[in-house]
mmCIF file of C-alpha atoms in Angstrom:
data_model
loop_
_atom_site.group_PDB
_atom_site.id
_atom_site.type_symbol
_atom_site.label_atom_id
_atom_site.label_comp_id
_atom_site.label_asym_id
_atom_site.label_seq_id
_atom_site.Cartn_x
_atom_site.Cartn_y
_atom_site.Cartn_z
ATOM 1 C CA MET A 147 125.262 -13.561 164.701
ATOM 2 C CA SER A 148 127.283 -10.721 166.500
ATOM 3 C CA PHE A 149 126.319 -7.197 166.715
ATOM 4 C CA LEU A 150 129.233 -6.217 164.114
ATOM 5 C CA ASP A 151 127.895 -8.736 161.673
ATOM 6 C CA HIS A 152 124.514 -7.098 161.052
ATOM 7 C CA VAL A 153 125.125 -3.605 162.389
ATOM 8 C CA LEU A 154 125.782 -2.190 158.820
ATOM 9 C CA GLN A 155 123.072 -2.318 155.855
ATOM 10 C CA ARG A 156 123.884 -5.280 153.950
ATOM 11 C CA PRO A 157 124.524 -4.389 150.193
ATOM 12 C CA SER A 158 121.980 -6.206 147.683
ATOM 13 C CA TYR A 159 124.933 -8.369 146.360
ATOM 14 C CA GLY A 160 125.821 -9.553 149.701
ATOM 15 C CA TRP A 161 129.189 -9.498 151.687
ATOM 16 C CA LYS A 162 130.062 -13.287 150.908
ATOM 17 C CA ASP A 163 128.889 -16.670 149.109
ATOM 18 C CA ASP A 164 127.509 -19.686 150.365
ATOM 19 C CA ASN A 165 131.246 -20.937 150.738
ATOM 20 C CA GLY A 166 132.220 -18.037 153.142
ATOM 21 C CA ASN A 167 134.220 -16.291 150.202
ATOM 22 C CA LEU A 168 134.368 -12.597 149.539
ATOM 23 C CA ILE A 169 131.712 -11.346 146.698
ATOM 24 C CA LYS A 170 133.279 -9.073 144.484
ATOM 25 C CA PRO A 171 130.507 -7.378 142.681
ATOM 26 C CA THR A 172 130.908 -5.856 139.126
ATOM 27 C CA LYS A 173 131.143 -2.237 138.371
ATOM 28 C CA GLY A 174 127.461 -2.371 137.244
ATOM 29 C CA GLN A 175 126.314 -3.655 140.447
ATOM 30 C CA ILE A 176 128.312 -1.324 142.518
ATOM 31 C CA PHE A 177 126.903 1.684 140.514
ATOM 32 C CA LYS A 178 123.237 0.244 140.851
ATOM 33 C CA GLU A 179 123.452 -0.064 144.484
ATOM 34 C CA PHE A 180 125.005 3.319 144.851
ATOM 35 C CA PHE A 181 122.408 5.229 142.996
ATOM 36 C CA SER A 182 119.562 3.148 144.687
ATOM 37 C CA ARG A 183 120.953 4.047 147.873
ATOM 38 C CA LEU A 184 120.928 7.801 147.101
ATOM 39 C CA ASN A 185 117.515 7.705 146.141
ATOM 40 C CA ILE A 186 115.735 9.684 148.883
ATOM 41 C CA ILE A 187 112.287 9.728 147.015
ATOM 42 C CA LYS A 188 112.105 5.956 147.112
ATOM 43 C CA ASP A 189 113.158 5.730 150.784
ATOM 44 C CA LYS A 190 113.785 8.528 153.090
ATOM 45 C CA HIS A 191 116.124 6.344 155.188
ATOM 46 C CA ASN A 192 118.673 7.143 152.435
ATOM 47 C CA TRP A 193 118.845 10.748 153.430
ATOM 48 C CA LEU A 194 122.423 10.552 155.420
ATOM 49 C CA PRO A 195 124.427 9.015 152.331
ATOM 50 C CA PHE A 196 122.613 11.382 150.178
ATOM 51 C CA PHE A 197 123.335 14.328 152.466
ATOM 52 C CA SER A 198 127.157 13.401 152.445
ATOM 53 C CA TRP A 199 127.522 13.383 148.775
ATOM 54 C CA LEU A 200 125.253 16.445 148.409
ATOM 55 C CA LYS A 201 127.885 18.410 150.620
ATOM 56 C CA VAL A 202 130.605 17.036 148.340
ATOM 57 C CA PHE A 203 128.794 18.215 145.321
ATOM 58 C CA CYS A 204 128.181 21.884 146.847
ATOM 59 C CA LEU A 205 131.994 22.102 147.146
ATOM 60 C CA ILE A 206 132.929 21.275 143.575
ATOM 61 C CA PRO A 207 131.538 24.791 142.248
ATOM 62 C CA PHE A 208 134.105 26.305 144.653
ATOM 63 C CA PHE A 209 136.864 24.078 143.325
ATOM 64 C CA PHE A 210 136.124 25.333 139.636
ATOM 65 C CA ILE A 211 135.849 28.947 140.652
ATOM 66 C CA PHE A 212 139.276 28.546 142.284
ATOM 67 C CA LEU A 213 140.678 27.209 139.107
ATOM 68 C CA THR A 214 139.177 29.939 136.649
ATOM 69 C CA ASN A 215 138.998 33.010 138.833
ATOM 70 C CA TYR A 216 141.540 32.643 141.579
ATOM 71 C CA LEU A 217 144.543 30.473 140.691
ATOM 72 C CA SER A 218 147.666 31.685 141.765
ATOM 73 C CA TRP A 219 150.785 30.637 143.466
ATOM 74 C CA GLY A 220 149.607 32.003 146.719
ATOM 75 C CA THR A 221 146.146 30.328 146.456
ATOM 76 C CA LEU A 222 147.526 27.139 145.164
ATOM 77 C CA ILE A 223 149.847 26.542 148.021
ATOM 78 C CA ALA A 224 147.078 27.577 150.510
ATOM 79 C CA ALA A 225 144.987 25.181 148.877
ATOM 80 C CA PHE A 226 147.354 22.392 148.766
ATOM 81 C CA VAL A 227 148.210 22.809 152.603
ATOM 82 C CA TYR A 228 144.572 22.997 153.422
ATOM 83 C CA SER A 229 143.442 19.924 151.488
ATOM 84 C CA MET A 230 146.504 17.701 152.083
ATOM 85 C CA ILE A 231 147.526 18.461 155.573
ATOM 86 C CA ILE A 232 144.902 20.237 157.388
ATOM 87 C CA MET A 233 141.728 18.517 156.197
ATOM 88 C CA GLY A 234 143.780 15.241 156.348
ATOM 89 C CA THR A 235 145.243 15.605 159.737
ATOM 90 C CA HIS A 236 142.107 16.813 161.235
ATOM 91 C CA GLY A 237 140.137 13.621 159.801
ATOM 92 C CA THR A 238 142.742 11.567 161.800
ATOM 93 C CA ILE A 239 142.209 13.691 165.001
ATOM 94 C CA TRP A 240 138.647 13.741 165.142
ATOM 95 C CA HIS A 241 136.980 11.035 163.043
ATOM 96 C CA HIS A 242 139.671 8.233 163.401
ATOM 97 C CA ARG A 243 141.474 8.680 166.886
ATOM 98 C CA TYR A 244 138.809 10.445 168.870
ATOM 99 C CA CYS A 245 135.278 9.438 167.266
ATOM 100 C CA THR A 246 135.998 5.716 166.695
ATOM 101 C CA HIS A 247 138.685 4.634 169.026
ATOM 102 C CA GLY A 248 138.526 7.147 171.766
ATOM 103 C CA ALA A 249 142.282 7.234 171.947
ATOM 104 C CA TYR A 250 141.923 10.604 174.068
ATOM 105 C CA LYS A 251 139.516 12.501 176.146
ATOM 106 C CA PHE A 252 138.630 16.011 176.254
ATOM 107 C CA LYS A 253 138.644 17.987 179.448
ATOM 108 C CA ASN A 254 135.052 19.575 178.369
ATOM 109 C CA GLY A 255 132.414 19.995 175.768
ATOM 110 C CA PHE A 256 134.070 23.141 174.350
ATOM 111 C CA TRP A 257 137.212 21.613 173.354
ATOM 112 C CA ARG A 258 135.472 18.743 171.877
ATOM 113 C CA PHE A 259 133.196 21.258 169.887
ATOM 114 C CA PHE A 260 136.366 23.270 169.067
ATOM 115 C CA THR A 261 138.034 20.154 167.583
ATOM 116 C CA GLN A 262 135.185 18.977 165.903
ATOM 117 C CA ASN A 263 134.727 22.218 164.045
ATOM 118 C CA LEU A 264 138.542 22.936 163.245
ATOM 119 C CA THR A 265 137.914 22.652 159.587
ATOM 120 C CA ILE A 266 134.893 22.543 157.043
ATOM 121 C CA ASN A 267 132.255 20.185 157.867
ATOM 122 C CA VAL A 268 132.431 17.174 155.118
ATOM 123 C CA ILE A 269 132.089 13.451 156.688
ATOM 124 C CA PRO A 270 129.202 12.579 158.684
ATOM 125 C CA GLU A 271 130.491 11.132 162.105
ATOM 126 C CA GLU A 272 127.874 8.378 162.115
ATOM 127 C CA ILE A 273 129.001 6.924 158.579
ATOM 128 C CA TYR A 274 132.456 6.852 159.566
ATOM 129 C CA VAL A 275 132.499 5.663 163.111
ATOM 130 C CA ILE A 276 130.227 2.634 163.084
ATOM 131 C CA SER A 277 131.646 1.206 159.733
ATOM 132 C CA HIS A 278 135.134 1.549 161.166
ATOM 133 C CA HIS A 279 134.649 -0.682 163.885
ATOM 134 C CA VAL A 280 133.453 -3.481 161.533
ATOM 135 C CA HIS A 281 136.447 -2.611 159.462
ATOM 136 C CA HIS A 282 138.780 -3.403 162.367
ATOM 137 C CA ALA A 283 136.966 -6.377 163.204
ATOM 138 C CA LYS A 284 136.861 -8.085 159.848
ATOM 139 C CA SER A 285 139.784 -6.290 158.392
ATOM 140 C CA ASP A 286 140.293 -7.745 154.639
ATOM 141 C CA GLN A 287 137.516 -10.239 155.213
ATOM 142 C CA PRO A 288 134.031 -10.531 153.828
ATOM 143 C CA GLY A 289 131.971 -8.198 155.719
ATOM 144 C CA ASP A 290 134.878 -5.323 155.670
ATOM 145 C CA PRO A 291 132.985 -2.356 154.585
ATOM 146 C CA TYR A 292 135.876 -1.326 152.278
ATOM 147 C CA ASN A 293 137.741 -4.306 151.564
ATOM 148 C CA ALA A 294 140.513 -3.571 149.116
ATOM 149 C CA GLN A 295 140.447 -6.965 147.636
ATOM 150 C CA ALA A 296 136.947 -6.284 146.143
ATOM 151 C CA GLY A 297 138.528 -3.414 144.008
ATOM 152 C CA PHE A 298 138.653 0.465 143.734
ATOM 153 C CA LEU A 299 135.070 1.282 143.424
ATOM 154 C CA PHE A 300 134.153 -1.100 146.223
ATOM 155 C CA CYS A 301 136.159 1.310 148.395
ATOM 156 C CA PHE A 302 135.465 4.512 146.593
ATOM 157 C CA LEU A 303 131.744 4.322 147.022
ATOM 158 C CA ALA A 304 131.743 2.372 150.571
ATOM 159 C CA ASP A 305 130.348 5.319 152.257
ATOM 160 C CA VAL A 306 126.946 4.878 150.346
ATOM 161 C CA ASN A 307 126.907 1.049 149.625
ATOM 162 C CA HIS A 308 128.590 -0.543 152.704
ATOM 163 C CA GLN A 309 129.111 1.831 155.640
ATOM 164 C CA PRO A 310 125.406 3.459 156.764
ATOM 165 C CA ILE A 311 123.995 1.604 159.524
ATOM 166 C CA ALA A 312 121.140 -1.044 159.087
ATOM 167 C CA LYS A 313 117.620 0.343 159.143
ATOM 168 C CA ASP A 314 115.988 -2.541 160.891
ATOM 169 C CA LEU A 315 118.128 -2.879 164.100
ATOM 170 C CA SER A 316 116.399 -3.849 167.203
ATOM 171 C CA GLU A 317 116.015 -1.385 170.047
ATOM 172 C CA SER A 318 118.708 -3.076 172.229
ATOM 173 C CA ASP A 319 121.209 -3.069 168.949
ATOM 174 C CA TYR A 320 120.313 0.454 168.459
ATOM 175 C CA ASN A 321 121.221 1.317 172.004
ATOM 176 C CA ARG A 322 124.740 -0.434 171.269
ATOM 177 C CA VAL A 323 125.165 1.967 168.179
ATOM 178 C CA LYS A 324 124.110 4.885 170.646
ATOM 179 C CA LEU A 325 127.135 3.908 173.243
ATOM 180 C CA LEU A 326 129.423 3.792 170.303
ATOM 181 C CA MET A 327 128.568 7.179 169.333
ATOM 182 C CA LYS A 328 127.939 8.839 172.821
ATOM 183 C CA HIS A 329 131.235 10.464 173.591
ATOM 184 C CA THR A 330 131.360 12.420 169.990
ATOM 185 C CA GLY A 331 128.808 14.728 171.102
ATOM 186 C CA VAL A 332 126.527 14.267 168.181
ATOM 187 C CA PRO A 333 122.980 14.106 169.683
ATOM 188 C CA ALA A 334 121.277 10.829 169.192
ATOM 189 C CA ASN A 335 117.761 10.089 167.795
ATOM 190 C CA ILE A 336 115.655 8.155 170.062
ATOM 191 C CA TYR A 337 114.610 4.750 168.749
ATOM 192 C CA THR A 338 111.221 5.799 167.084
ATOM 193 C CA GLN A 339 113.239 8.641 165.348
ATOM 194 C CA TYR A 340 115.631 6.022 164.288
ATOM 195 C CA GLN A 341 112.952 3.883 162.816
ATOM 196 C CA LYS A 342 111.568 6.961 160.956
ATOM 197 C CA TRP A 343 114.856 8.129 159.668
ATOM 198 C CA GLY A 344 117.170 5.066 159.740
ATOM 199 C CA SER A 345 119.920 6.980 161.333
ATOM 200 C CA TYR A 346 121.566 7.709 164.589
ATOM 201 C CA VAL A 347 121.814 11.613 163.838
ATOM 202 C CA ASN A 348 118.542 13.564 163.171
ATOM 203 C CA PRO A 349 118.310 15.362 159.980
ATOM 204 C CA GLY A 350 117.525 18.721 161.578
ATOM 205 C CA TYR A 351 120.828 18.638 163.741
ATOM 206 C CA ALA A 352 122.868 17.615 160.719
ATOM 207 C CA VAL A 353 121.834 20.323 158.368
ATOM 208 C CA LEU A 354 121.840 22.931 161.175
ATOM 209 C CA SER A 355 125.599 21.996 161.898
ATOM 210 C CA TRP A 356 126.581 21.928 158.285
ATOM 211 C CA VAL A 357 125.112 25.482 157.707
ATOM 212 C CA LEU A 358 126.503 27.111 160.611
ATOM 213 C CA ASN A 359 130.116 25.329 160.182
ATOM 214 C CA TRP A 360 130.222 26.576 156.721
ATOM 215 C CA SER A 361 128.987 29.907 157.106
ATOM 216 C CA PHE A 362 131.690 30.679 159.977
ATOM 217 C CA TRP A 363 134.419 29.255 157.930
ATOM 218 C CA TYR A 364 133.631 31.092 154.665
ATOM 219 C CA LEU A 365 133.272 34.263 156.642
ATOM 220 C CA ALA A 366 136.643 33.555 158.451
ATOM 221 C CA PHE A 367 138.250 32.973 155.195
ATOM 222 C CA TYR A 368 136.912 35.715 153.443
ATOM 223 C CA LEU A 369 137.987 38.075 156.303
ATOM 224 C CA MET A 370 141.489 36.680 155.848
ATOM 225 C CA GLY A 371 141.762 36.882 152.196
ATOM 226 C CA GLY A 372 138.490 37.654 150.406
ATOM 227 C CA HIS A 373 136.575 35.581 147.896
ATOM 228 C CA ALA A 374 139.881 34.358 146.545
ATOM 229 C CA LEU A 375 140.900 32.633 149.915
ATOM 230 C CA ALA A 376 137.529 31.467 150.693
ATOM 231 C CA CYS A 377 136.752 29.726 147.252
ATOM 232 C CA SER A 378 140.332 28.082 147.036
ATOM 233 C CA LEU A 379 139.783 26.512 150.445
ATOM 234 C CA PHE A 380 136.373 25.435 150.162
ATOM 235 C CA GLY A 381 137.527 23.969 146.659
ATOM 236 C CA ALA A 382 140.400 22.456 148.368
ATOM 237 C CA ALA A 383 137.890 20.683 150.850
ATOM 238 C CA GLY A 384 136.079 19.476 147.719
ATOM 239 C CA PHE A 385 139.150 18.023 146.440
ATOM 240 C CA TRP A 386 139.812 16.251 149.979
ATOM 241 C CA ALA A 387 136.384 15.190 150.149
ATOM 242 C CA VAL A 388 136.871 12.942 146.931
ATOM 243 C CA GLY A 389 140.280 12.054 147.498
ATOM 244 C CA VAL A 390 139.845 10.758 150.882
ATOM 245 C CA ARG A 391 137.427 8.132 149.667
ATOM 246 C CA THR A 392 140.677 6.646 147.910
ATOM 247 C CA PHE A 393 142.623 5.940 151.071
ATOM 248 C CA ASN A 394 141.332 2.699 152.290
ATOM 249 C CA TYR A 395 142.160 1.163 148.948
ATOM 250 C CA GLU A 396 145.631 2.363 148.928
ATOM 251 C CA GLY A 397 146.081 1.855 152.517
ATOM 252 C CA HIS A 398 145.251 -1.898 152.241
ATOM 253 C CA ALA A 399 147.759 -1.933 149.440
ATOM 254 C CA LYS A 400 144.930 -2.358 146.497
ATOM 255 C CA GLY A 401 144.121 -5.770 148.027
ATOM 256 C CA GLU A 402 147.692 -7.158 147.500
ATOM 257 C CA ASP A 403 150.451 -8.434 149.852
ATOM 258 C CA LYS A 404 152.655 -5.459 149.878
ATOM 259 C CA GLN A 405 153.889 -5.592 153.580
ATOM 260 C CA ARG A 406 157.504 -4.857 154.078
ATOM 261 C CA GLU A 407 159.826 -6.671 156.701
ATOM 262 C CA GLY A 408 160.560 -4.337 159.400
ATOM 263 C CA THR A 409 158.356 -1.802 158.488
ATOM 264 C CA ASP A 410 154.874 -3.466 158.585
ATOM 265 C CA PHE A 411 154.511 -5.463 161.677
ATOM 266 C CA SER A 412 150.680 -6.000 161.751
ATOM 267 C CA GLU A 413 150.622 -9.291 159.581
ATOM 268 C CA HIS A 414 146.758 -10.212 160.204
ATOM 269 C CA ASP A 415 145.680 -7.905 157.422
ATOM 270 C CA LYS A 416 146.958 -6.154 154.340
ATOM 271 C CA SER A 417 147.339 -2.546 155.812
ATOM 272 C CA ILE A 418 150.603 -1.009 155.122
ATOM 273 C CA ASN A 419 152.643 2.111 156.187
ATOM 274 C CA GLN A 420 152.731 4.827 153.481
ATOM 275 C CA LEU A 421 154.880 7.785 153.493
ATOM 276 C CA TRP A 422 152.767 10.574 152.145
ATOM 277 C CA PRO A 423 149.619 9.692 154.113
ATOM 278 C CA GLY A 424 151.751 9.331 157.237
ATOM 279 C CA ILE A 425 153.594 12.556 156.798
ATOM 280 C CA VAL A 426 150.588 14.791 155.822
ATOM 281 C CA ALA A 427 147.794 13.166 158.153
ATOM 282 C CA GLY A 428 149.624 11.065 160.531
ATOM 283 C CA GLU A 429 148.174 7.945 159.055
ATOM 284 C CA TRP A 430 150.738 5.432 159.502
ATOM 285 C CA HIS A 431 148.194 2.545 158.870
ATOM 286 C CA ASN A 432 149.838 -0.543 159.617
ATOM 287 C CA ASN A 433 151.119 0.957 162.991
ATOM 288 C CA HIS A 434 147.536 1.796 163.661
ATOM 289 C CA HIS A 435 146.203 -1.622 163.008
ATOM 290 C CA LEU A 436 148.596 -2.817 165.627
ATOM 291 C CA PHE A 437 147.574 -0.510 168.055
ATOM 292 C CA PRO A 438 144.241 1.226 167.044
ATOM 293 C CA LYS A 439 143.553 2.983 170.459
ATOM 294 C CA SER A 440 146.653 4.715 170.516
ATOM 295 C CA ALA A 441 146.570 8.418 169.961
ATOM 296 C CA ARG A 442 149.974 8.390 168.361
ATOM 297 C CA SER A 443 150.593 5.854 165.222
ATOM 298 C CA GLY A 444 153.910 7.460 164.158
ATOM 299 C CA PHE A 445 156.198 5.425 166.424
ATOM 300 C CA GLN A 446 159.444 5.652 164.795
ATOM 301 C CA PRO A 447 161.689 8.846 164.318
ATOM 302 C CA HIS A 448 160.855 9.327 160.683
ATOM 303 C CA GLN A 449 157.492 8.845 161.207
ATOM 304 C CA VAL A 450 155.831 12.395 161.430
ATOM 305 C CA ASP A 451 152.590 12.317 163.124
ATOM 306 C CA LEU A 452 150.759 15.940 162.747
ATOM 307 C CA ALA A 453 147.835 14.346 164.419
ATOM 308 C CA TRP A 454 149.606 13.348 167.613
ATOM 309 C CA TYR A 455 151.356 16.603 167.852
ATOM 310 C CA TYR A 456 147.900 18.607 167.979
ATOM 311 C CA ILE A 457 146.556 15.968 170.791
ATOM 312 C CA LYS A 458 149.734 16.405 172.669
ATOM 313 C CA LEU A 459 149.625 20.153 172.423
ATOM 314 C CA LEU A 460 145.947 20.221 173.738
ATOM 315 C CA HIS A 461 147.033 17.877 176.505
ATOM 316 C CA GLN A 462 150.003 20.294 177.555
ATOM 317 C CA VAL A 463 147.410 23.233 177.607
ATOM 318 C CA GLY A 464 144.837 21.133 179.588
ATOM 319 C CA ALA A 465 142.295 20.715 176.692
ATOM 320 C CA VAL A 466 142.831 16.968 176.564
ATOM 321 C CA SER A 467 142.741 15.250 179.953
ATOM 322 C CA SER A 468 144.163 11.858 179.179
ATOM 323 C CA TYR A 469 145.405 10.057 176.125
ATOM 324 C CA ARG A 470 146.777 6.673 175.133
ATOM 325 C CA ASP A 471 150.471 6.240 173.637
ATOM 326 C CA ASP A 472 151.651 2.765 172.614
ATOM 327 C CA LYS A 473 154.914 3.797 171.294
ATOM 328 C CA LYS A 474 156.870 1.918 174.190
ATOM 329 C CA ARG A 475 154.590 -1.289 173.600
ATOM 330 C CA PHE A 476 155.488 -1.064 169.789
ATOM 331 C CA TYR A 477 159.093 -0.916 170.593
ATOM 332 C CA ASP A 478 158.972 -3.751 173.164
ATOM 333 C CA GLN A 479 156.647 -6.182 171.377
ATOM 334 C CA TYR A 480 157.557 -5.602 167.662
ATOM 335 C CA HIS A 481 160.563 -3.490 166.696
ATOM 336 C CA ASN A 482 163.196 -4.316 169.215
ATOM 337 C CA PRO A 483 162.494 -8.087 168.980
ATOM 338 C CA TYR A 484 162.700 -7.720 165.094
ATOM 339 C CA LEU A 485 166.209 -5.854 165.417
ATOM 340 C CA LYS A 486 167.080 -8.659 167.888
ATOM 341 C CA ILE A 487 166.434 -11.301 165.545
ATOM 342 C CA LYS A 488 168.067 -9.691 162.483
ATOM 343 C CA ALA A 489 171.225 -9.129 164.711
ATOM 344 C CA GLU A 490 171.150 -12.820 165.808
ATOM 345 C CA GLN A 491 170.924 -13.993 162.302
ATOM 346 C CA LYS A 492 173.733 -11.611 161.117
ATOM 347 C CA ALA A 493 175.879 -12.932 163.933
ATOM 348 C CA ASN A 494 175.012 -16.503 162.777
ATOM 349 C CA LEU A 495 175.772 -16.072 159.267
ATOM 350 C CA SER A 496 179.257 -14.498 160.287
ATOM 351 C CA ARG A 497 180.140 -17.500 162.375
ATOM 352 C CA ILE A 498 179.005 -19.879 159.717
ATOM 353 C CA LYS A 499 181.345 -18.118 157.207
ATOM 354 C CA LYS A 500 184.158 -18.265 159.547
ATOM 355 C CA GLU A 501 183.579 -21.877 160.184
ATOM 356 C CA GLN A 502 183.425 -22.683 156.489
ATOM 357 C CA LEU A 503 186.910 -20.760 155.920
ATOM 358 C CA VAL A 504 188.484 -22.486 158.897
ATOM 359 C CA ALA A 505 187.170 -26.062 157.788
ATOM 360 C CA ALA A 506 188.276 -25.334 153.895
ATOM 361 C CA PRO A 507 190.734 -28.051 152.974
ATOM 362 C CA VAL A 508 194.352 -26.897 152.321
ATOM 363 C CA ILE A 509 195.587 -27.733 148.899
ATOM 364 C CA LYS A 510 199.360 -28.206 148.592
ATOM 365 C CA LEU A 511 200.995 -27.752 145.255
ATOM 366 C CA ASP A 512 204.307 -29.454 144.126
ATOM 367 C CA SER A 513 206.811 -27.268 142.365
ATOM 368 C CA THR A 514 205.881 -27.854 138.934
ATOM 369 C CA VAL A 515 202.264 -26.767 139.433
ATOM 370 C CA LYS A 516 203.558 -23.410 141.187
ATOM 371 C CA GLN A 517 205.807 -22.836 138.118
ATOM 372 C CA ASP A 518 202.873 -23.351 135.914
ATOM 373 C CA LEU A 519 200.662 -20.948 137.797
ATOM 374 C CA THR A 520 203.404 -18.398 138.191
ATOM 375 C CA LYS A 521 203.856 -18.341 134.222
#
């Protein structure tokens, strides 16, 4: 069994049946697993998924305060921009392209810390990174932690049910987890601490970084626009924290075959390029599955990629030392060959039509038939 086959904590209903087919758990099974894994009294190893959802629930009051006390056109626009664009783009920049795929490198730890805390802290890096490596290795196959073919709830609650690392890893396997996380700057538990807590990150560090991050951003927003702006943007972060859990279900076409010719070139999975996530967060998901280590995934002219613009800007000012850009490879390996094939097909069709016209029989009409047709 490979490392990625067992690095994640296996759900009680399993990944696949005896025939190797995807297990699609019922809603009842999914909810039972969800609440079982949030039970920190039963097992303190559950602390990280509990902590992740605790942050979400702490953001919900801000959202309702925003709706009831501070709702205006100004705060509504600010909340929309912050949740849809800023939070979404930051997730692509930090969790996706850097922490998981290492698509670019920072010049030093300051710029890494700056980028990490560019927005309100919501998603633990550990839960996202390790599971996302598994997702790419097993995309839309049994073992994919957010396999869209298993349904919406399977994906929506995946951060608790399917994404945490296993609690019984050997020391050598845990060291491999540490290697996948080392560049993120998040300090690691030693192996005995991992055995105690069941996680890469230590609870003390996680809580401290959360408190400092939220304190800084609430104060910053308050100084910019008082409690109205602070509550609005913290509420917007809560809205994003819930909404982002729907992305992989949508980004893999709800488990259906919806790929479009000439748009989605990665045919080994069900990922699709979507206009809205692409524009607001740089998530051209099918492009990303073609070249996961690319710092840019908006390859075509209409594919706006705000995450790439940030990475490129940091490179220009010297904060990013290097990056990988697979745009040329995309055009050379996929887009240009596709256009060439389509052009050849069009030329062949035109040639066939001309040949059919030339080969068509000439019908000669006698004078009587011509007169009848004229009449």
